[in-house]
Short mmCIF file of C-alpha atoms and ligand atoms in Angstrom, two decimals:
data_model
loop_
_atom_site.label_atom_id
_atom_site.label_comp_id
_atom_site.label_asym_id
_atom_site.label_seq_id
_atom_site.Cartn_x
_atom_site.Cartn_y
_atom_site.Cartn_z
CA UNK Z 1 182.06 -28.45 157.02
CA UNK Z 2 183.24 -32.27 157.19
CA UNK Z 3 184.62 -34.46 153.90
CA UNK Z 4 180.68 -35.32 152.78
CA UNK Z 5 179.90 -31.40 152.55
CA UNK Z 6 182.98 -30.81 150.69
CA UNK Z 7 182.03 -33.30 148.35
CA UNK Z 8 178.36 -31.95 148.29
CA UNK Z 9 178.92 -28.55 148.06
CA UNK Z 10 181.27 -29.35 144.60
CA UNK Z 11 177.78 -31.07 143.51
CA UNK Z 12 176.19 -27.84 144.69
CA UNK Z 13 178.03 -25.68 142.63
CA UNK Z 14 176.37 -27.70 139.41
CA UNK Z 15 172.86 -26.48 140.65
CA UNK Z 16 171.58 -24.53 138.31
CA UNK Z 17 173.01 -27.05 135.35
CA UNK Z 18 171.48 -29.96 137.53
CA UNK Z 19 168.29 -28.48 136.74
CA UNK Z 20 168.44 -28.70 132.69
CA UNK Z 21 169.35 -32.49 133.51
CA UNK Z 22 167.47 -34.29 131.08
CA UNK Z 23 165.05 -36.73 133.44
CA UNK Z 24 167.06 -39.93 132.64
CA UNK Z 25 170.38 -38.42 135.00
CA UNK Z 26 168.33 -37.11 137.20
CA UNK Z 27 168.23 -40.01 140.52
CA UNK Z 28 165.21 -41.92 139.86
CA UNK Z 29 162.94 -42.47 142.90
CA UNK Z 30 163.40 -45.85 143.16
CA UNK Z 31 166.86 -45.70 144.11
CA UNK Z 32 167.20 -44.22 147.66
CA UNK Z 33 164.80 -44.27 150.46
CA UNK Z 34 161.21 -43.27 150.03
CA UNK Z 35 160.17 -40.16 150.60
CA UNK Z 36 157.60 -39.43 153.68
CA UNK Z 37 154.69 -37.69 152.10
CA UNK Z 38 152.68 -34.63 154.24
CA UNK Z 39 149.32 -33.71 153.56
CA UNK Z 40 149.78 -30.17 153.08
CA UNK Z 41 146.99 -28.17 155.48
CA UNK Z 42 145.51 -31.30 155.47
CA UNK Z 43 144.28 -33.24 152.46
CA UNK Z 44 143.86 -29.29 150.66
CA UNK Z 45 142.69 -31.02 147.51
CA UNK Z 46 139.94 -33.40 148.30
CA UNK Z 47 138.18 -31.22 151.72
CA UNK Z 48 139.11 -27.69 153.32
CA UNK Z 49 142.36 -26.58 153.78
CA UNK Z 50 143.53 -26.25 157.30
CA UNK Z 51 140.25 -28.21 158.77
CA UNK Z 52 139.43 -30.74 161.18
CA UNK Z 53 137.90 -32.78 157.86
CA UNK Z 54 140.91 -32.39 155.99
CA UNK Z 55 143.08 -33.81 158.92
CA UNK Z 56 139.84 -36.98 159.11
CA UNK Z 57 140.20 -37.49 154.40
CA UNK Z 58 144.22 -37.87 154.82
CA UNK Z 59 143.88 -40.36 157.74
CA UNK Z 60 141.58 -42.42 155.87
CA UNK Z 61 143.49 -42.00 152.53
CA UNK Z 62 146.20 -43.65 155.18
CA UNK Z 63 148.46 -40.48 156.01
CA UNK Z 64 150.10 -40.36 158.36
CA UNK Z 65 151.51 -36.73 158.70
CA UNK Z 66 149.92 -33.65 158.03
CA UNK Z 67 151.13 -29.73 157.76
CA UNK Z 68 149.10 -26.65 159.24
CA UNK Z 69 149.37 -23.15 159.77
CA UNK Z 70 149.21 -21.77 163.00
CA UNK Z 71 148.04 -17.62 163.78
CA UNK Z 72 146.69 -15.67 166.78
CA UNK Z 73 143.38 -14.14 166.94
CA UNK Z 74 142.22 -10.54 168.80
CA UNK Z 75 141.69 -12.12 172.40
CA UNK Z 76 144.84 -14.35 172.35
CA UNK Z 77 143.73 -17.97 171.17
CA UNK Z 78 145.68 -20.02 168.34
CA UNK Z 79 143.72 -21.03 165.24
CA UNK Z 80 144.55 -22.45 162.40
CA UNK Z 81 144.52 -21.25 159.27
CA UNK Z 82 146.65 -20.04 155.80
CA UNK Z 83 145.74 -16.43 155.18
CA UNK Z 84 146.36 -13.88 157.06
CA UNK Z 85 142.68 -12.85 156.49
CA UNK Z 86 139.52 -14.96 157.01
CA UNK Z 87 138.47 -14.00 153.70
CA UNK Z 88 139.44 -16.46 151.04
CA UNK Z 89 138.61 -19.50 153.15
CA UNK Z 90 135.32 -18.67 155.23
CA UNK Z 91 132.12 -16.88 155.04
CA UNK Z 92 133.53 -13.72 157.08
CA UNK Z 93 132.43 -11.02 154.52
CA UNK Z 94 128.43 -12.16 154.62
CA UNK Z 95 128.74 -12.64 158.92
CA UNK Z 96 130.94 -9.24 158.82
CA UNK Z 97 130.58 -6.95 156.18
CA UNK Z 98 131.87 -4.02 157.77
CA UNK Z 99 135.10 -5.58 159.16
CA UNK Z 100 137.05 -5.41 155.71
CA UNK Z 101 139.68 -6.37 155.62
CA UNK Z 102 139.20 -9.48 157.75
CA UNK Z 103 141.98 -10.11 159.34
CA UNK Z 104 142.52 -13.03 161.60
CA UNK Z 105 143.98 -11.01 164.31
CA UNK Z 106 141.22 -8.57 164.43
CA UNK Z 107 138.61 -10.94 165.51
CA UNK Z 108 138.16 -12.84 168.50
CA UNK Z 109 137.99 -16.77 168.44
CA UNK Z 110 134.28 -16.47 168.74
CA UNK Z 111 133.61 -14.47 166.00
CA UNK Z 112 135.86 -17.37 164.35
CA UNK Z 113 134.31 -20.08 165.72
CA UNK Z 114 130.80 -18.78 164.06
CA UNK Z 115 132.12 -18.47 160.46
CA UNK Z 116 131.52 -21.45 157.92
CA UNK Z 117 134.97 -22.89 156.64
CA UNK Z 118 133.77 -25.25 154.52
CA UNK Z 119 131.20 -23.83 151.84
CA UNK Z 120 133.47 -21.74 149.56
CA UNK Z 121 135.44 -25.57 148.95
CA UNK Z 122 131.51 -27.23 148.31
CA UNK Z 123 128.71 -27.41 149.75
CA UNK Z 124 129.39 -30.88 151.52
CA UNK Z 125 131.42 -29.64 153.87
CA UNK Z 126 129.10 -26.38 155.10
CA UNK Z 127 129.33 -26.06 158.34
CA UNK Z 128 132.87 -27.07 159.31
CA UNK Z 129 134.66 -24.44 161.38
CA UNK Z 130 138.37 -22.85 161.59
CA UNK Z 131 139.60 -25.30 164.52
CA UNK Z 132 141.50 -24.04 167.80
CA UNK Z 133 145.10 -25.13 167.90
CA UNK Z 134 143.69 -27.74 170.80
CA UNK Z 135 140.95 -28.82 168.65
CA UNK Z 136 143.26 -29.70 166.16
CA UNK Z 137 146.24 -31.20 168.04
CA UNK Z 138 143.70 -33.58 169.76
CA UNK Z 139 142.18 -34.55 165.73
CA UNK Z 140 145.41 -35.35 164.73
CA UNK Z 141 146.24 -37.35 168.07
CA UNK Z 142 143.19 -39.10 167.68
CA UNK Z 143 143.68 -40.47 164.55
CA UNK Z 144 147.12 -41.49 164.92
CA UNK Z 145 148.51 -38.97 162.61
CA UNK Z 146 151.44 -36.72 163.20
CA UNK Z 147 152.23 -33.18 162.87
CA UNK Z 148 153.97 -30.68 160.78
CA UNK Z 149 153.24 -27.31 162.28
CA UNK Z 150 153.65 -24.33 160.69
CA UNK Z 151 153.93 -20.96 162.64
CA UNK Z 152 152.90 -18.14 160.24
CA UNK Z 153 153.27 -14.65 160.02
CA UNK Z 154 154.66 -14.39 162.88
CA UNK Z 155 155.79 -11.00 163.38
CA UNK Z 156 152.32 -10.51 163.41
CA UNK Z 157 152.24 -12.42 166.25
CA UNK Z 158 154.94 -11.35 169.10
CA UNK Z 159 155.48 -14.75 171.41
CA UNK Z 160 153.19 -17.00 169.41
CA UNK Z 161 156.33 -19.28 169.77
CA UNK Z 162 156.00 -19.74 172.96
CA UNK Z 163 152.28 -19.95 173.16
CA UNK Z 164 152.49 -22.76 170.26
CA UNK Z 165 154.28 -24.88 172.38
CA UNK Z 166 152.45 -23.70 175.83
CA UNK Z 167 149.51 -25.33 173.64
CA UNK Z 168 151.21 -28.43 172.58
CA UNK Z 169 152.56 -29.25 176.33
CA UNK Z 170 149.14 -28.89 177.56
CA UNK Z 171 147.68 -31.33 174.75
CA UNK Z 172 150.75 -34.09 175.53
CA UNK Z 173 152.44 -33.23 172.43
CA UNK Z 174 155.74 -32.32 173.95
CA UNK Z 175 156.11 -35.79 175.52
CA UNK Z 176 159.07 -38.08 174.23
CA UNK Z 177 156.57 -40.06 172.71
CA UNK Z 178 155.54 -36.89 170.50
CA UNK Z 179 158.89 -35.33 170.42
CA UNK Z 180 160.60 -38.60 169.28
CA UNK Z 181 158.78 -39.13 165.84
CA UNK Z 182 155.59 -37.00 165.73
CA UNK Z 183 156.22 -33.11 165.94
CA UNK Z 184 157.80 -30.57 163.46
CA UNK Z 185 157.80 -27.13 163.99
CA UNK Z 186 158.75 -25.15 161.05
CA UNK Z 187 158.50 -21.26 159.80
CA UNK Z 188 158.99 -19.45 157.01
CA UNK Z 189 160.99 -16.95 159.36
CA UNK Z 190 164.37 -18.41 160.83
CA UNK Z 191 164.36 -15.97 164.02
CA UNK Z 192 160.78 -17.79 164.98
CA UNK Z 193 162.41 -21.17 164.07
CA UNK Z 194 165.55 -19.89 166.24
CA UNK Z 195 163.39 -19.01 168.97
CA UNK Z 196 161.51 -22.45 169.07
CA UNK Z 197 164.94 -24.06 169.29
CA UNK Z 198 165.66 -22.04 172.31
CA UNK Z 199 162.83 -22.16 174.19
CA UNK Z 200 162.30 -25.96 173.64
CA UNK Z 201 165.55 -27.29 172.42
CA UNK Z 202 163.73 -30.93 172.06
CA UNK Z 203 161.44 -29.98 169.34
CA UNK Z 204 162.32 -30.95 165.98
CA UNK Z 205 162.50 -27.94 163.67
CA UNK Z 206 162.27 -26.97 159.91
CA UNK Z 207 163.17 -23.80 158.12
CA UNK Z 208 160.80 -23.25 154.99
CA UNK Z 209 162.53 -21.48 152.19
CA UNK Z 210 165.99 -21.91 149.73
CA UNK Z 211 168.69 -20.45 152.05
CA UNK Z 212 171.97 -20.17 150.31
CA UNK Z 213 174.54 -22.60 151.32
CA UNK Z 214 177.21 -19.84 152.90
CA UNK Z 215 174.15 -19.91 155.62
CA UNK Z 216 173.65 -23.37 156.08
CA UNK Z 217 176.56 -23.88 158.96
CA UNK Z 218 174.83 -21.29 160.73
CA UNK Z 219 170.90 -22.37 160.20
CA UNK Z 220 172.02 -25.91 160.94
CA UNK Z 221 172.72 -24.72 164.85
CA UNK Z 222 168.86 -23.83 165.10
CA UNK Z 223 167.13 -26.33 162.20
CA UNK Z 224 166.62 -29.96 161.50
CA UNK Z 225 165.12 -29.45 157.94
CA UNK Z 226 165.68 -27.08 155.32
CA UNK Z 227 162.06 -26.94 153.27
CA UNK Z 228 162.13 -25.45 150.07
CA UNK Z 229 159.83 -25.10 147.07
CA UNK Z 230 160.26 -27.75 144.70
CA UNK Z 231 160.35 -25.47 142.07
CA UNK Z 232 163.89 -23.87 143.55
CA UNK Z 233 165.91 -27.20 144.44
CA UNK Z 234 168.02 -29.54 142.52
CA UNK Z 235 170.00 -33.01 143.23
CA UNK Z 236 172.65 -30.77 143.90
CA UNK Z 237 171.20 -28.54 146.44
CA UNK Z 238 169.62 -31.52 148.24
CA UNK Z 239 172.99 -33.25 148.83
CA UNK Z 240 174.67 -30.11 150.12
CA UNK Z 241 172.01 -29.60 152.72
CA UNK Z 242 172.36 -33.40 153.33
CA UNK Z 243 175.67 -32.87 154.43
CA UNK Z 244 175.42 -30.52 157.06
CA UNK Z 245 174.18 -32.19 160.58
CA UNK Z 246 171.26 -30.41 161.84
CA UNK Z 247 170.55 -28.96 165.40
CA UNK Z 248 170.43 -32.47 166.67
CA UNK Z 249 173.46 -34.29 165.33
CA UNK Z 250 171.53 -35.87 162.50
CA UNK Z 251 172.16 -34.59 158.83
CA UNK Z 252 169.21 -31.99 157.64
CA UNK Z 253 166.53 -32.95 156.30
CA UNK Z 254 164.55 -31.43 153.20
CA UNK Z 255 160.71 -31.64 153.00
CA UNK Z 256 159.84 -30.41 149.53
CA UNK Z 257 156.56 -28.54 148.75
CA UNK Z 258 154.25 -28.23 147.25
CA UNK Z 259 154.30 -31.23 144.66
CA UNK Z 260 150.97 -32.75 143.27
CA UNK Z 261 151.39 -34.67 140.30
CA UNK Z 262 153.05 -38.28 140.09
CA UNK Z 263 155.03 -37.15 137.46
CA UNK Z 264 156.52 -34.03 140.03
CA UNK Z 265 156.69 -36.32 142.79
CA UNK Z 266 158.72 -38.96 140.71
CA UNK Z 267 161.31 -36.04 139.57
CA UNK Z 268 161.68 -34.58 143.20
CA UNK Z 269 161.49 -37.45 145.07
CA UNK Z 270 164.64 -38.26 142.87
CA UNK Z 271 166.52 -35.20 143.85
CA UNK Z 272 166.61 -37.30 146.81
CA UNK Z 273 164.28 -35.29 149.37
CA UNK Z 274 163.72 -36.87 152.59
CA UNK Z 275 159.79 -35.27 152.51
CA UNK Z 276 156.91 -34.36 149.73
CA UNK Z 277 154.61 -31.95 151.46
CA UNK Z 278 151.30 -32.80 148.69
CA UNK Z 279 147.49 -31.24 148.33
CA UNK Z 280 146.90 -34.53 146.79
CA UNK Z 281 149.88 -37.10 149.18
CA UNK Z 282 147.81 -40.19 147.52
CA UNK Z 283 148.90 -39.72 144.19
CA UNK Z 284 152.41 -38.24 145.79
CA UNK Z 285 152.60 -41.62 147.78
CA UNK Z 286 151.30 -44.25 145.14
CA UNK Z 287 153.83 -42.72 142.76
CA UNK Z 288 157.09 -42.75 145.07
CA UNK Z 289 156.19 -45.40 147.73
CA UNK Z 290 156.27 -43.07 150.04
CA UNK Z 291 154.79 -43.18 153.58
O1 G3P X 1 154.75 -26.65 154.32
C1 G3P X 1 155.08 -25.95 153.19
C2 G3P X 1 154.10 -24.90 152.78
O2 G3P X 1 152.95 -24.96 153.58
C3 G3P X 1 154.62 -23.54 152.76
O3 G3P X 1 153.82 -22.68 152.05
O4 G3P X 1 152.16 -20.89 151.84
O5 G3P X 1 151.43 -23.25 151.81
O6 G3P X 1 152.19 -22.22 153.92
P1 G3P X 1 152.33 -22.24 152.44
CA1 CA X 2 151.99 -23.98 155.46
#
C-alpha cells in the first residue's frame, strides 16, 4: 500500500460513521470530476431491459455507455439477458408451457430468438427479441456507444470467458481502438473477472460487489474497477479503493449502481465515484453533469 492508501484507508476506517454524515459534509458533486453515467441493461426504465431498443433510447437520450448481461444458451450461443430464466422478461411460458422452469441454458438460441422480449415492458415494443451477443456488440458499435459487459452466472457457464471475448475479437471489439476507451468486462464473480484478465490481459476489467479492503491489494492484480451497490459505499470506502492502482497501473475505479433519482445521483456522485450505472442515466446525467 503506498502513502495515498495509508491516508485512505484511515478515511476508510470512518465508513460506517461516513454514512450518518449529514448531506452538507458529504463531497458535493460539483467538486471533483463528473461522474460517467451507464445505462444500466440499456435504458431499463424507458424500453426493455437488455434489448437492442434499449441500447437505440440511451443513444438518442445521448449515452454514451451502456451495461449488459451476458449468458449461454443449450447449443452454445451468447445472449443477452438478466435472469437466469426467460421468464420474467419474455413470453417463454405461453411459446413453452411445459419447459418450466425456463431457463436460459435449457433452450437453444432459436427457441430464443422466437420469444417476444418486449410485450411484458408495453405493448410498443412487441416484437423485439433477446439479441445474440453479435447482434448486440454490432448495435452498440453502430451507434457509437460503448460497452460495459457483464458476464453472469457464470458457473453456470464453464468457459463463457473465453467465448465472450472469442465473440468480441470477431466483432472488432478487442482492437486498441475498443480496448483503449470502449470495453469493460466486469462480473459479479472475481475468479471469472481473474480469468478474463488472464486470458486477455488488455481488457479493462471490473469486479461488481463491496470487497473488504484486506482484499483489495490482491483484487487490484486482476481488476480495474471495484463496482459496488450504492447502497453499501461511503466517501470513505471510495477513497480507499482510489488508492490502490488497478491491474493496469492506474488507480481503481468505482462504478456505482444502481442509482435513479437526481437526488441519489447528487449524494453518490459526491462520494466521489468515478461511474453511475442508472435505469434512468438522463436524470443521473442532468443532475451530476455527467457524461
Ligand atoms: O452493473 C451493475 C449491475 O448490473 C449489477 O446488478 O443484478 O443488475 O446485474 P444486476
Ligand atoms: Ca448487470
Amino acid at each position: 500500500m503506498h502513502a495515498r492508501a495509508v491516508a485512505a484507508t484511515t478515511t476508510a476506517l470512518l465508513g460506517t460513521a461516513a454514512l450518518l454524515l449529514p448531506s452538507s459534509d458529504v463531497r458535493a458533486a460539483d467538486d471533483g470530476e463528473r461522474p460517467t453515467v451507464i445505462a444500466h441493461r440499456g435504458a431499463s426504465a424507458y424500453a426493455p431491459e437488455n434489448t437492442l431498443a434499449a441500447v437505440d433510447t440511451a443513444a438518442r437520450l445521448g449515452i454514451q455507455w451502456v451495461e449488459n448481461d451476458v449468458q449461454r444458451t443449450k447449443d452454445g450461443k451468447l445472449v443477452v439477458i438478466h435472469d437466469d430464466s426467460l421468464q420474467r422478461t419474455t413470453d417463454v411460458e405461453q411459446v413453452f408451457p411445459s419447459r418450466a422452469p425456463w431457463k436460459v441454458k435449457d433452450f437453444t438460441a432459436a427457441e430464443i430468438a422466437r420469444l417476444d422480449a418486449g410485450s411484458w415492458f408495453g405493448p410498443s415494443y412487441a416484437g423485439t427479441h433477446v439479441p445474440t451477443l453479435e447482434q448486440y456488440v454490432h448495435r452498440v458499435d453502430r451507434n457509437h456507444q460503448k460497452l460495459l459487459l457483464e458476464i453472469k452466472n457464470p458457473t453456470l457457464y464453464p468457459g463463457i470467458e473465453q467465448q465472450t471475448l472469442k465473440v468480441l475479437s470477431n466483432e472488432g471489439w478487442l482492437d486498441s481502438g475498443h480496448l483503449a476507451s470502449r470495453l469493460i468486462v466486469q462480473s459479479f464473480s472475481a475468479d471469472s473477472v481473474r480469468t478474463v484478465h488472464q486470458l486477455k490481459p488488455g481488457v479493462k476489467t471490473g469486479l461488481l460487489g463491496t470487497p473488504s479492503v484486506a482484499d483489495l491489494p490482491a483484487l487490484a492484480q486482476f481488476t480495474d474497477q471495484i463496482n459496488p451497490s450504492h447502497t453499501t459505499i461511503t466517501t470513505g470506502y471510495v477513497a480507499t479503493v482510489h488508492a490502490f492502482d488497478g491491474a493496469h497501473g492506474k488507480p481503481l475505479e468505482v462504478f456505482a449502481w444502481t442509482v435513479n433519482s437526481a437526488e441519489t445521483a447528487r449524494q453518490v456522485a459526491g462520494y466521489g465515484v468515478d461511474g453511475l450505472i442508472s435505469n434512468k442515466p438522463d436524470v443521473v446525467r442532468d443532475a451530476t453533469g455527467g457524461s
